[in-house]
Coordinates of C-alpha atoms and ligand atoms in Angstrom, one line a residue:
M219 CA 0.0 0.0 0.0
M220 CA 3.0 2.2 0.5
Q221 CA 3.6 2.4 -3.2
T222 CA 0.0 3.4 -3.8
A223 CA 0.2 6.3 -1.3
T224 CA 3.4 7.5 -3.0
R225 CA 2.0 7.4 -6.4
A226 CA -1.1 9.2 -5.4
A227 CA 0.9 11.9 -3.5
A228 CA 3.1 12.6 -6.5
F229 CA 0.0 13.0 -8.6
V230 CA -1.4 15.6 -6.3
I231 CA 1.8 17.7 -6.6
L232 CA 1.2 17.9 -10.4
G233 CA -2.6 18.1 -10.0
T234 CA -3.1 21.5 -11.5
L235 CA -1.4 20.6 -14.7
A236 CA -3.0 17.2 -14.9
I237 CA -6.5 18.6 -14.4
S238 CA -6.1 21.2 -17.1
A239 CA -4.9 18.6 -19.6
C240 CA -7.7 16.1 -18.6
T241 CA -10.5 18.6 -18.7
A242 CA -9.7 19.6 -22.3
D243 CA -10.1 16.0 -23.4
S244 CA -12.8 14.5 -21.2
G245 CA -14.9 17.6 -21.9
T246 CA -15.4 16.6 -25.5
R247 CA -16.1 12.9 -24.7
G248 CA -19.2 11.6 -26.4
R249 CA -20.1 14.9 -27.9
D250 CA -18.2 14.8 -31.2
S251 CA -18.8 11.5 -32.8
T252 CA -18.5 12.8 -36.3
P253 CA -16.2 10.5 -38.2
A254 CA -12.8 12.0 -38.4
D255 CA -10.7 11.9 -41.6
S256 CA -7.3 10.3 -41.9
A257 CA -5.4 13.6 -41.5
T258 CA -7.1 14.2 -38.1
S259 CA -6.4 10.6 -37.2
A260 CA -2.7 11.1 -38.0
I261 CA -2.6 14.2 -35.7
V262 CA -4.2 12.2 -32.9
W263 CA -1.7 9.4 -33.2
N264 CA 1.4 11.4 -33.9
S265 CA 0.7 13.5 -30.8
A266 CA -0.3 10.5 -28.7
T267 CA 1.6 9.2 -25.8
V268 CA 1.1 5.4 -25.7
Y269 CA 1.9 3.6 -22.5
F270 CA 3.1 0.1 -23.3
L271 CA 3.1 -2.4 -20.5
L272 CA 3.4 -6.2 -19.9
T273 CA 0.3 -6.9 -17.9
D274 CA 2.0 -9.7 -16.0
R275 CA 4.8 -7.4 -15.0
F276 CA 3.0 -4.2 -14.0
E277 CA 0.8 -4.5 -10.9
N278 CA -0.8 -7.4 -9.1
G279 CA -4.3 -6.3 -8.4
D280 CA -5.7 -9.8 -7.7
S281 CA -3.6 -12.4 -5.9
T282 CA -6.3 -15.1 -6.4
N283 CA -5.3 -15.6 -10.1
D284 CA -1.5 -15.8 -9.6
F285 CA -1.3 -19.5 -10.1
A286 CA -4.1 -19.9 -12.6
L287 CA -4.1 -23.1 -14.7
G288 CA -1.8 -24.7 -12.1
R289 CA 1.3 -23.0 -13.6
A290 CA 4.3 -23.1 -11.3
R291 CA 6.9 -20.4 -10.8
D292 CA 9.6 -22.8 -11.9
G293 CA 10.8 -21.0 -15.0
A294 CA 14.2 -19.4 -15.6
V295 CA 14.7 -15.9 -14.1
L296 CA 11.7 -13.6 -15.1
R297 CA 10.3 -16.4 -17.3
S298 CA 7.4 -17.5 -15.2
F299 CA 4.1 -15.6 -14.6
Q300 CA 4.8 -13.0 -12.0
G301 CA 1.3 -12.1 -10.8
G302 CA 0.5 -8.8 -12.6
D303 CA -3.0 -8.6 -14.1
L304 CA -5.8 -6.6 -15.6
A305 CA -7.1 -5.7 -12.1
G306 CA -3.6 -4.2 -11.4
V307 CA -3.7 -2.1 -14.5
L308 CA -7.2 -0.9 -13.6
Q309 CA -6.2 0.0 -10.1
T310 CA -3.2 2.1 -11.4
L311 CA -5.5 3.7 -14.0
E312 CA -8.0 4.7 -11.3
E313 CA -5.3 6.2 -9.2
G314 CA -4.6 8.6 -12.0
Y315 CA -1.1 7.3 -12.8
F316 CA -1.6 7.3 -16.5
D317 CA -3.3 10.8 -16.5
S318 CA -0.3 12.1 -14.5
L319 CA 2.0 11.1 -17.4
G320 CA -0.3 12.6 -20.1
V321 CA -0.9 9.1 -21.5
S322 CA -3.6 9.1 -24.2
A323 CA -3.5 5.4 -25.1
I324 CA -2.6 2.2 -23.3
W325 CA -1.1 -0.8 -25.1
M326 CA -1.1 -4.0 -23.1
T327 CA 0.6 -7.2 -24.1
P328 CA -2.0 -9.8 -25.5
F329 CA -4.6 -10.9 -22.9
L330 CA -5.7 -14.1 -24.7
E331 CA -5.4 -17.5 -23.1
Q332 CA -1.8 -18.7 -23.4
I333 CA -0.3 -22.2 -23.6
H334 CA -0.6 -23.9 -20.3
G335 CA 2.9 -25.4 -20.3
S336 CA 6.3 -24.0 -20.8
V337 CA 9.1 -24.3 -23.4
D338 CA 12.9 -23.6 -23.5
E339 CA 13.9 -21.8 -26.7
G340 CA 17.5 -21.8 -25.5
T341 CA 17.0 -19.0 -23.0
G342 CA 15.6 -21.2 -20.2
K343 CA 12.2 -22.6 -19.2
T344 CA 9.6 -20.0 -20.3
Y345 CA 5.9 -19.6 -19.8
G346 CA 3.5 -17.4 -22.0
Y347 CA 3.5 -14.6 -19.4
H348 CA 4.1 -12.1 -22.3
G349 CA 0.9 -13.1 -24.1
Y350 CA 2.4 -13.9 -27.6
W351 CA 1.8 -17.7 -27.3
T352 CA -1.9 -18.0 -27.9
R353 CA -3.8 -21.2 -27.1
D354 CA -7.4 -19.9 -27.5
W355 CA -8.2 -16.7 -29.3
T356 CA -11.7 -16.6 -27.7
A357 CA -10.7 -16.6 -24.0
V358 CA -9.0 -14.3 -21.5
E359 CA -5.8 -15.7 -20.0
P360 CA -7.0 -16.6 -16.4
A361 CA -3.7 -15.5 -14.8
L362 CA -4.5 -11.9 -16.1
G363 CA -8.1 -11.9 -15.1
T364 CA -11.6 -12.3 -16.6
E365 CA -13.7 -10.7 -19.3
D366 CA -15.3 -8.6 -16.6
D367 CA -11.8 -7.3 -15.6
L368 CA -11.1 -6.5 -19.2
R369 CA -14.4 -4.7 -19.7
A370 CA -13.9 -2.7 -16.5
L371 CA -10.5 -1.6 -17.7
V372 CA -11.5 -0.5 -21.2
D373 CA -14.5 1.3 -19.9
A374 CA -12.5 3.1 -17.1
A375 CA -9.9 4.1 -19.7
H376 CA -12.5 5.6 -22.0
R377 CA -14.1 7.5 -19.1
R378 CA -10.7 9.2 -18.7
G379 CA -10.3 9.9 -22.4
I380 CA -7.7 7.2 -22.8
R381 CA -7.8 4.9 -25.8
V382 CA -6.9 1.2 -25.5
L383 CA -5.0 -0.8 -28.1
M384 CA -5.4 -4.5 -28.3
D385 CA -2.1 -6.4 -29.1
A386 CA -3.2 -8.8 -31.9
V387 CA -1.3 -11.9 -32.9
I388 CA -2.3 -13.6 -36.2
N389 CA 1.0 -15.0 -37.4
H390 CA 1.5 -17.9 -35.1
T391 CA 0.0 -20.1 -32.4
G392 CA 1.7 -20.8 -29.1
P393 CA 4.3 -23.6 -28.9
V394 CA 3.4 -27.2 -28.5
T395 CA 4.1 -28.6 -25.0
A396 CA 3.1 -31.7 -23.0
Q397 CA 0.0 -29.8 -22.0
D398 CA -0.6 -28.0 -25.3
P399 CA -1.5 -30.2 -28.2
P400 CA -0.3 -29.5 -31.8
W401 CA -2.6 -27.6 -34.2
P402 CA -3.6 -29.6 -37.2
A403 CA -1.3 -29.7 -40.2
D404 CA -3.8 -27.9 -42.4
W405 CA -3.7 -25.0 -39.9
V406 CA 0.0 -24.4 -39.4
R407 CA 3.5 -25.0 -40.9
T408 CA 6.2 -26.1 -38.5
G409 CA 9.1 -25.4 -40.8
P410 CA 11.3 -24.2 -42.3
N411 CA 12.7 -21.6 -40.0
C412 CA 12.7 -18.0 -41.3
N413 CA 16.1 -16.8 -42.4
Y414 CA 15.0 -13.3 -43.6
R415 CA 16.8 -13.4 -46.9
D416 CA 13.7 -12.3 -48.9
Y417 CA 9.9 -12.1 -48.7
A418 CA 9.2 -15.9 -48.7
T419 CA 11.9 -16.6 -46.0
T420 CA 10.3 -13.9 -43.8
V421 CA 6.6 -14.8 -44.3
E422 CA 6.2 -18.5 -45.2
C423 CA 8.3 -19.9 -42.4
T424 CA 8.5 -20.3 -38.6
L425 CA 9.7 -17.2 -36.7
V426 CA 11.5 -19.6 -34.3
A427 CA 11.5 -23.3 -34.4
T428 CA 9.0 -23.6 -31.5
L429 CA 6.3 -21.3 -33.0
P430 CA 3.9 -23.0 -35.4
D431 CA 3.2 -20.5 -38.3
I432 CA -0.4 -20.1 -39.2
L433 CA -1.1 -20.8 -42.9
T434 CA -2.3 -17.2 -43.4
D435 CA -1.6 -17.5 -47.1
S436 CA -4.0 -20.5 -47.6
D437 CA -7.6 -20.2 -48.8
R438 CA -8.2 -23.9 -48.2
P439 CA -11.2 -24.5 -45.8
V440 CA -10.2 -26.3 -42.6
E441 CA -12.1 -27.9 -39.7
L442 CA -11.7 -26.5 -36.2
P443 CA -9.0 -28.3 -34.2
A444 CA -10.6 -31.0 -32.0
A445 CA -8.6 -29.8 -29.0
L446 CA -10.4 -26.4 -29.3
T447 CA -14.0 -27.8 -29.8
E448 CA -13.4 -30.2 -26.9
K449 CA -12.3 -27.3 -24.7
W450 CA -15.3 -25.2 -25.7
E451 CA -17.6 -28.1 -24.9
R452 CA -16.1 -28.5 -21.5
E453 CA -16.6 -24.7 -20.9
G454 CA -20.2 -25.0 -22.0
R455 CA -19.9 -22.6 -25.0
L456 CA -19.3 -24.9 -28.0
E457 CA -22.7 -24.3 -29.6
R458 CA -22.5 -20.5 -29.3
E459 CA -19.0 -20.4 -30.7
L460 CA -20.0 -22.6 -33.7
A461 CA -23.1 -20.6 -34.4
E462 CA -21.1 -17.3 -34.3
L463 CA -18.6 -18.8 -36.8
D464 CA -21.4 -19.9 -39.1
D465 CA -22.8 -16.4 -39.0
F466 CA -19.4 -14.9 -39.7
F467 CA -18.6 -17.1 -42.7
E468 CA -22.1 -16.7 -44.1
R469 CA -21.9 -12.9 -43.9
T470 CA -18.4 -12.5 -45.2
R471 CA -18.5 -15.3 -47.7
Y472 CA -14.9 -16.0 -46.8
P473 CA -13.7 -19.6 -47.1
R474 CA -13.2 -21.4 -43.7
A475 CA -9.4 -20.9 -44.1
P476 CA -7.3 -20.5 -40.9
R477 CA -6.7 -16.8 -41.1
Y478 CA -10.4 -16.0 -41.3
Y479 CA -11.1 -17.9 -38.1
V480 CA -8.5 -15.8 -36.4
I481 CA -9.8 -12.6 -37.9
K482 CA -13.3 -13.5 -36.6
W483 CA -11.9 -14.2 -33.1
L484 CA -9.7 -11.1 -33.0
T485 CA -12.4 -8.7 -34.2
D486 CA -15.0 -10.0 -31.7
W487 CA -13.0 -8.4 -28.9
V488 CA -13.3 -5.1 -30.7
R489 CA -17.0 -5.5 -31.2
E490 CA -17.7 -6.5 -27.6
F491 CA -15.2 -4.4 -25.6
G492 CA -14.6 -1.3 -27.8
F493 CA -10.9 -1.4 -28.3
D494 CA -9.8 1.7 -30.2
G495 CA -7.2 0.0 -32.2
Y496 CA -4.7 -2.9 -32.7
R497 CA -1.0 -3.1 -32.2
I498 CA -0.3 -5.9 -34.8
D499 CA 2.4 -8.3 -33.7
T500 CA 5.0 -9.6 -36.1
A501 CA 3.4 -7.6 -39.0
K502 CA 6.1 -8.4 -41.6
H503 CA 5.7 -12.2 -41.1
F504 CA 2.3 -12.6 -42.7
G505 CA 1.0 -11.3 -46.0
E506 CA 0.1 -7.7 -46.2
T507 CA -3.2 -8.5 -47.9
V508 CA -4.1 -10.3 -44.6
S509 CA -3.7 -7.1 -42.6
A510 CA -6.0 -5.3 -45.0
E511 CA -8.7 -8.0 -44.5
L512 CA -8.2 -7.8 -40.7
K513 CA -8.5 -4.0 -40.8
Q514 CA -11.7 -4.1 -42.8
E515 CA -13.3 -6.5 -40.3
A516 CA -12.0 -4.5 -37.3
E517 CA -13.4 -1.3 -38.6
R518 CA -16.8 -3.0 -39.0
A519 CA -16.6 -4.4 -35.5
F520 CA -15.6 -1.0 -34.0
A521 CA -18.6 0.6 -35.8
D522 CA -20.9 -2.1 -34.4
W523 CA -19.5 -1.4 -30.9
K524 CA -20.1 2.3 -31.2
E525 CA -23.6 1.8 -32.4
A526 CA -24.4 -0.4 -29.4
H527 CA -22.6 1.8 -26.8
P528 CA -23.4 5.5 -27.6
P529 CA -22.6 6.8 -24.1
E530 CA -19.2 5.1 -24.0
V531 CA -18.0 6.4 -27.4
L532 CA -15.0 8.6 -27.0
D533 CA -15.2 10.5 -30.2
G534 CA -15.4 10.0 -34.0
H535 CA -11.9 8.8 -34.6
P536 CA -11.7 5.6 -36.7
F537 CA -10.2 2.3 -35.6
Y538 CA -6.5 2.6 -35.6
M539 CA -4.0 -0.1 -36.7
M540 CA -0.4 0.1 -35.8
G541 CA 2.1 -2.4 -37.0
E542 CA 5.3 -4.0 -35.6
V543 CA 7.3 -4.2 -38.8
Y544 CA 10.6 -5.0 -37.1
G545 CA 13.4 -2.8 -38.3
Y546 CA 11.1 -0.2 -39.9
E547 CA 12.2 3.4 -39.6
P548 CA 10.9 6.7 -41.1
G549 CA 14.0 7.0 -43.4
Q550 CA 12.7 4.1 -45.3
G551 CA 9.6 6.1 -46.3
R552 CA 6.7 3.8 -47.1
A553 CA 8.5 1.0 -48.8
F554 CA 9.8 -1.7 -46.5
D555 CA 12.4 -3.7 -48.2
F556 CA 12.3 -7.5 -47.9
G557 CA 15.3 -7.9 -50.2
D558 CA 13.5 -9.1 -53.3
R559 CA 10.5 -6.8 -53.0
T560 CA 9.2 -3.8 -51.1
V561 CA 5.9 -3.5 -49.3
D562 CA 4.0 -0.3 -48.4
F563 CA 2.3 -1.4 -45.2
F564 CA 0.5 1.9 -44.9
A565 CA -1.4 0.9 -48.1
H566 CA -2.5 -2.4 -46.4
G567 CA -4.5 -1.3 -43.4
Y568 CA -1.8 0.2 -41.2
D569 CA -2.3 3.8 -40.0
G570 CA 1.0 3.8 -38.1
L571 CA 4.2 1.8 -37.7
I572 CA 6.5 1.5 -34.7
N573 CA 9.7 3.4 -35.4
F574 CA 12.7 1.1 -34.7
G575 CA 15.1 3.9 -35.6
F576 CA 14.3 6.4 -32.9
K577 CA 16.4 4.9 -30.2
G578 CA 19.4 5.4 -32.5
D579 CA 18.3 8.8 -33.9
A580 CA 17.8 10.1 -30.3
A581 CA 21.5 9.7 -29.6
G582 CA 22.4 12.1 -32.4
S583 CA 21.5 15.8 -33.1
L584 CA 18.1 16.6 -31.7
D585 CA 17.4 19.3 -34.2
E586 CA 18.4 17.0 -37.1
V587 CA 15.9 14.2 -36.0
F588 CA 13.1 16.7 -35.1
T589 CA 13.4 18.4 -38.4
R590 CA 13.6 15.2 -40.4
Y591 CA 10.6 13.6 -38.7
S592 CA 8.4 16.7 -38.8
T593 CA 9.1 17.2 -42.5
A594 CA 8.4 13.6 -43.4
L595 CA 5.2 13.5 -41.4
R596 CA 3.9 16.8 -42.6
E597 CA 5.1 17.3 -46.1
G598 CA 7.1 14.2 -47.0
T599 CA 6.4 10.5 -47.8
L600 CA 4.7 9.9 -44.4
R601 CA 2.1 12.7 -44.7
G602 CA -1.2 11.4 -43.3
V603 CA 0.3 8.4 -41.4
A604 CA 1.8 8.0 -37.9
I605 CA 4.9 6.6 -36.4
L606 CA 5.5 5.5 -32.8
N607 CA 8.9 6.3 -31.3
Y608 CA 10.4 4.5 -28.3
V609 CA 13.6 4.6 -26.3
S610 CA 13.1 1.1 -24.9
S611 CA 10.8 -1.9 -25.6
H612 CA 10.2 -5.5 -24.6
D613 CA 12.1 -7.0 -27.5
D614 CA 14.9 -4.5 -28.1
G615 CA 18.2 -5.5 -26.6
S616 CA 19.8 -2.3 -27.8
P617 CA 17.6 0.5 -26.4
Y618 CA 18.5 4.2 -26.2
D619 CA 20.0 3.9 -22.8
R620 CA 20.3 0.3 -21.6
D621 CA 22.1 1.3 -18.3
R622 CA 19.6 4.1 -17.5
R623 CA 22.3 6.7 -17.2
D624 CA 20.1 9.3 -18.8
P625 CA 16.5 8.9 -17.7
F626 CA 15.9 12.7 -17.9
G627 CA 17.3 13.1 -21.4
A628 CA 15.4 10.0 -22.6
A629 CA 12.1 11.7 -21.7
T630 CA 13.1 15.0 -23.2
R631 CA 14.1 13.4 -26.5
L632 CA 11.1 11.0 -26.7
L633 CA 8.3 13.2 -25.5
L634 CA 9.4 16.3 -27.5
A635 CA 9.9 14.4 -30.7
P636 CA 7.5 14.6 -33.7
G637 CA 5.5 11.4 -34.0
G638 CA 3.8 9.3 -31.4
A639 CA 5.7 8.5 -28.2
Q640 CA 5.7 5.0 -26.6
I641 CA 6.6 5.0 -22.9
Y642 CA 7.6 1.4 -22.1
Y643 CA 6.6 0.7 -18.5
G644 CA 9.3 1.9 -16.2
D645 CA 11.0 4.3 -18.6
E646 CA 9.6 6.9 -16.3
L647 CA 11.1 5.2 -13.2
A648 CA 14.4 4.2 -14.7
R649 CA 13.4 0.6 -14.2
P650 CA 16.7 -1.5 -14.7
L651 CA 17.1 -3.2 -18.1
N652 CA 19.7 -5.5 -16.8
V653 CA 18.7 -8.1 -14.3
E654 CA 21.1 -10.5 -12.5
G655 CA 20.6 -14.0 -13.7
A656 CA 18.2 -13.1 -16.5
T657 CA 18.9 -14.2 -20.1
G658 CA 17.9 -12.3 -23.3
D659 CA 14.7 -10.3 -23.4
A660 CA 13.8 -11.3 -19.8
N661 CA 16.2 -8.5 -18.8
L662 CA 13.8 -6.0 -20.3
R663 CA 10.8 -7.4 -18.6
S664 CA 11.3 -7.1 -14.8
F665 CA 8.4 -6.4 -12.6
M666 CA 7.5 -2.7 -12.4
N667 CA 9.9 -1.1 -9.8
W668 CA 7.2 0.7 -7.7
Q669 CA 9.5 0.1 -4.7
D670 CA 12.1 2.5 -6.1
L671 CA 9.4 5.2 -6.2
A672 CA 8.3 4.4 -2.7
R673 CA 11.9 5.0 -1.5
G674 CA 11.5 8.6 -2.5
D675 CA 15.0 8.9 -4.0
S676 CA 15.9 10.3 -7.4
T677 CA 13.3 8.1 -8.9
T678 CA 10.6 10.6 -7.8
A679 CA 12.4 13.4 -9.6
I680 CA 12.7 11.3 -12.7
L681 CA 9.0 10.5 -12.7
E682 CA 8.2 14.2 -12.2
H683 CA 10.2 15.1 -15.2
W684 CA 8.4 12.5 -17.4
R685 CA 5.1 13.8 -16.0
K686 CA 5.7 17.4 -16.8
L687 CA 6.8 16.6 -20.4
G688 CA 3.9 14.1 -20.8
Q689 CA 1.3 16.6 -19.7
F690 CA 2.8 19.3 -21.9
R691 CA 2.6 16.9 -24.8
R692 CA -1.0 15.9 -24.0
A693 CA -2.1 19.5 -23.7
H694 CA -0.4 20.5 -27.0
P695 CA -0.9 18.3 -30.1
A696 CA 1.6 20.7 -31.8
V697 CA 4.4 19.0 -29.9
G698 CA 3.9 15.6 -31.7
A699 CA 2.1 16.7 -34.8
G700 CA 3.0 20.3 -35.4
A701 CA 5.5 21.9 -37.9
H702 CA 9.0 22.0 -36.3
R703 CA 11.1 25.2 -36.6
R704 CA 14.6 25.7 -35.2
L705 CA 14.8 29.2 -33.8
Q706 CA 18.2 29.1 -32.2
G707 CA 21.1 26.6 -32.1
E708 CA 22.7 27.2 -28.8
P709 CA 21.1 27.2 -26.4
Y710 CA 18.6 25.2 -28.4
V711 CA 15.2 26.8 -29.0
F712 CA 12.5 25.5 -31.3
S713 CA 8.8 26.0 -32.0
R714 CA 6.0 23.7 -33.1
T715 CA 2.8 25.0 -34.6
L716 CA -0.3 23.2 -35.6
A717 CA -3.6 24.5 -37.1
V718 CA -6.6 22.2 -36.7
D719 CA -10.2 23.1 -37.4
G720 CA -9.5 26.8 -37.4
R721 CA -7.7 26.6 -34.0
S722 CA -4.0 26.9 -33.7
D723 CA -1.7 25.4 -31.1
R724 CA 1.8 26.7 -30.8
V725 CA 4.6 25.9 -28.3
L726 CA 8.1 27.1 -27.9
V727 CA 10.7 25.0 -26.2
A728 CA 14.0 26.3 -24.8
M729 CA 16.7 23.9 -23.5
D730 CA 19.9 24.4 -21.6
Q731 CA 18.7 27.6 -20.1
G732 CA 20.5 27.1 -16.7
T733 CA 18.7 27.6 -13.4
G734 CA 17.6 31.0 -12.2
T735 CA 16.5 34.0 -14.2
K736 CA 16.6 33.6 -18.0
V737 CA 15.5 35.8 -20.9
I738 CA 14.2 33.9 -23.8
P739 CA 13.5 35.4 -27.2
V740 CA 10.3 34.1 -28.7
F741 CA 11.2 34.9 -32.4
G742 CA 7.7 36.2 -33.2
V743 CA 6.0 32.9 -32.4
F744 CA 4.0 34.8 -29.8
P745 CA 3.3 38.5 -30.2
D746 CA 4.1 41.1 -27.6
G747 CA 1.6 41.2 -24.8
T748 CA 0.9 37.4 -24.9
E749 CA 0.7 35.8 -21.5
L750 CA 2.7 32.6 -21.6
L751 CA 2.8 29.6 -19.2
D752 CA 6.0 27.6 -18.7
G753 CA 4.7 24.0 -18.5
Y754 CA 7.8 22.9 -16.8
S755 CA 7.9 25.3 -13.8
G756 CA 4.3 26.5 -13.8
E757 CA 5.7 30.1 -13.9
R758 CA 4.0 32.8 -16.1
A759 CA 5.4 35.6 -18.1
T760 CA 4.2 38.2 -20.6
V761 CA 6.0 38.7 -24.0
T762 CA 7.7 42.1 -24.0
N763 CA 10.0 43.4 -26.8
G764 CA 9.9 39.9 -28.4
Q765 CA 11.1 38.1 -25.3
V766 CA 10.1 36.7 -21.9
S767 CA 11.9 36.7 -18.6
L768 CA 11.4 33.8 -16.3
A769 CA 12.9 32.8 -13.0
T770 CA 12.8 29.0 -12.6
G771 CA 14.8 26.4 -10.9
F772 CA 15.0 24.3 -14.1
D773 CA 17.0 24.6 -17.4
L774 CA 14.1 23.4 -19.6
V775 CA 11.3 25.8 -20.5
L776 CA 8.1 24.7 -22.2
L777 CA 6.1 27.7 -23.3
S778 CA 2.6 28.0 -24.5
E779 CA -0.2 30.6 -24.4
R780 CA -1.9 30.8 -21.1
R781 CA -5.5 29.7 -21.5
Ligands
CA121 CA1 -2.6 -11.6 -10.0
CA122 CA1 4.1 -16.3 -41.2

């Protein structure tokens, strides 16, 4: 409970800023359900702050589900289920933790029922705690909670103006174990292993030897696996599931091929719970025409949900689909190169792609990367689409700052960059990315270090920095989606401006200002007489003779018009 008190207290300190940011968003909830166009959607997602968490590693809100399905904690270090769950995410949400960071969307690892057993892929005995080893696309993983928990979480997020992305896996099933029977041969291929030399050796192959690859390229009708129908029968829902599948195939006229079953199952969660978008797993490992089919059905499901739940509808923004095309970065434009052919994923259902280049770009000149991203997203090849930047992630062994030497600079770079920002859980608490005894990606997936926050050391100051930047970003879509302009090289000063629906949003950021009194030229971004608010210190100042004078204890200044 100590950690809860600390988290709540820290939120109160920043309460004023958080409330102003929240009111602006929640005030419009449910009122504007006019469909938005893709340009507006790109603004929403390029200015979004997406909080990505591993549900099993975030917060344990319900200890009764910790050993669901009889799984033991006998895996290698950080490779068993650790107790985190949907109830824990909800609890954190209700405490205002995500609001305090300016988070506009939550992306959780997949919540579907995982394989019951474990496998060793060479990194030690591992369970499906991460959610990417599906056993049943129609059930919630009991270690993470129930459908009621899921509904409560999505509804609570929407009430706060926060969107929820479902992490969707269609490329592969979970591994086969002593407790998890193989999928039929007409559903999956079990070889050869992908070697990434060209398109075929990236798509028509197994990602790793233990992951059966769904035959997403086949149109051949297949029967449901007996293991699945027997499971549904035991759970008393066989007839309902079969009837729903009959309806789906009758409506769509799709053949009963493997991918269409999975598309039906994945989109049902959107139709019933109102997920605002997908984060598509392993997007480059199945055909891009499949993602277009999935998007089409998901849009239909989202429209159905909106029609059935008018009071819960956030706004008119369309269903969003963001892809994990491993290795994609904005410099590649729209054409991802497989070696023997290129694919424009944005032309196949994706509204946004994860940017695997940011962690490297962030280490270079800030103005170079800010200018390049802003130009690409506003006038260049990426106009009308979104990217999602990150400094660390669950699969990336070479993050921006593996040793967490620069948790302040990481926030400044990530949260002020053009494009969407992904906060990976614990970036804001400098959660260690090296864990004694852990092998491979387990290092990146330790349980959330709430205890560091409770200690009240420098972790508190790090979190406060992330919160100030996150709230500034949330209050000002110009930060992520506006036109970037360098105003001064040293100390670095830049502006971002964005005009939407006749309203303009403009900000001016000044770095390396030193603590104490500083005089900052505003370069005509704000006319004389404009009252400005520094989002970092909370200080106010009026523009006089083209400049403002501020006395703050910080060397970062985040200026916007006082509203
Ligand atoms: Ca639990
Ligand atoms: Ca595949």
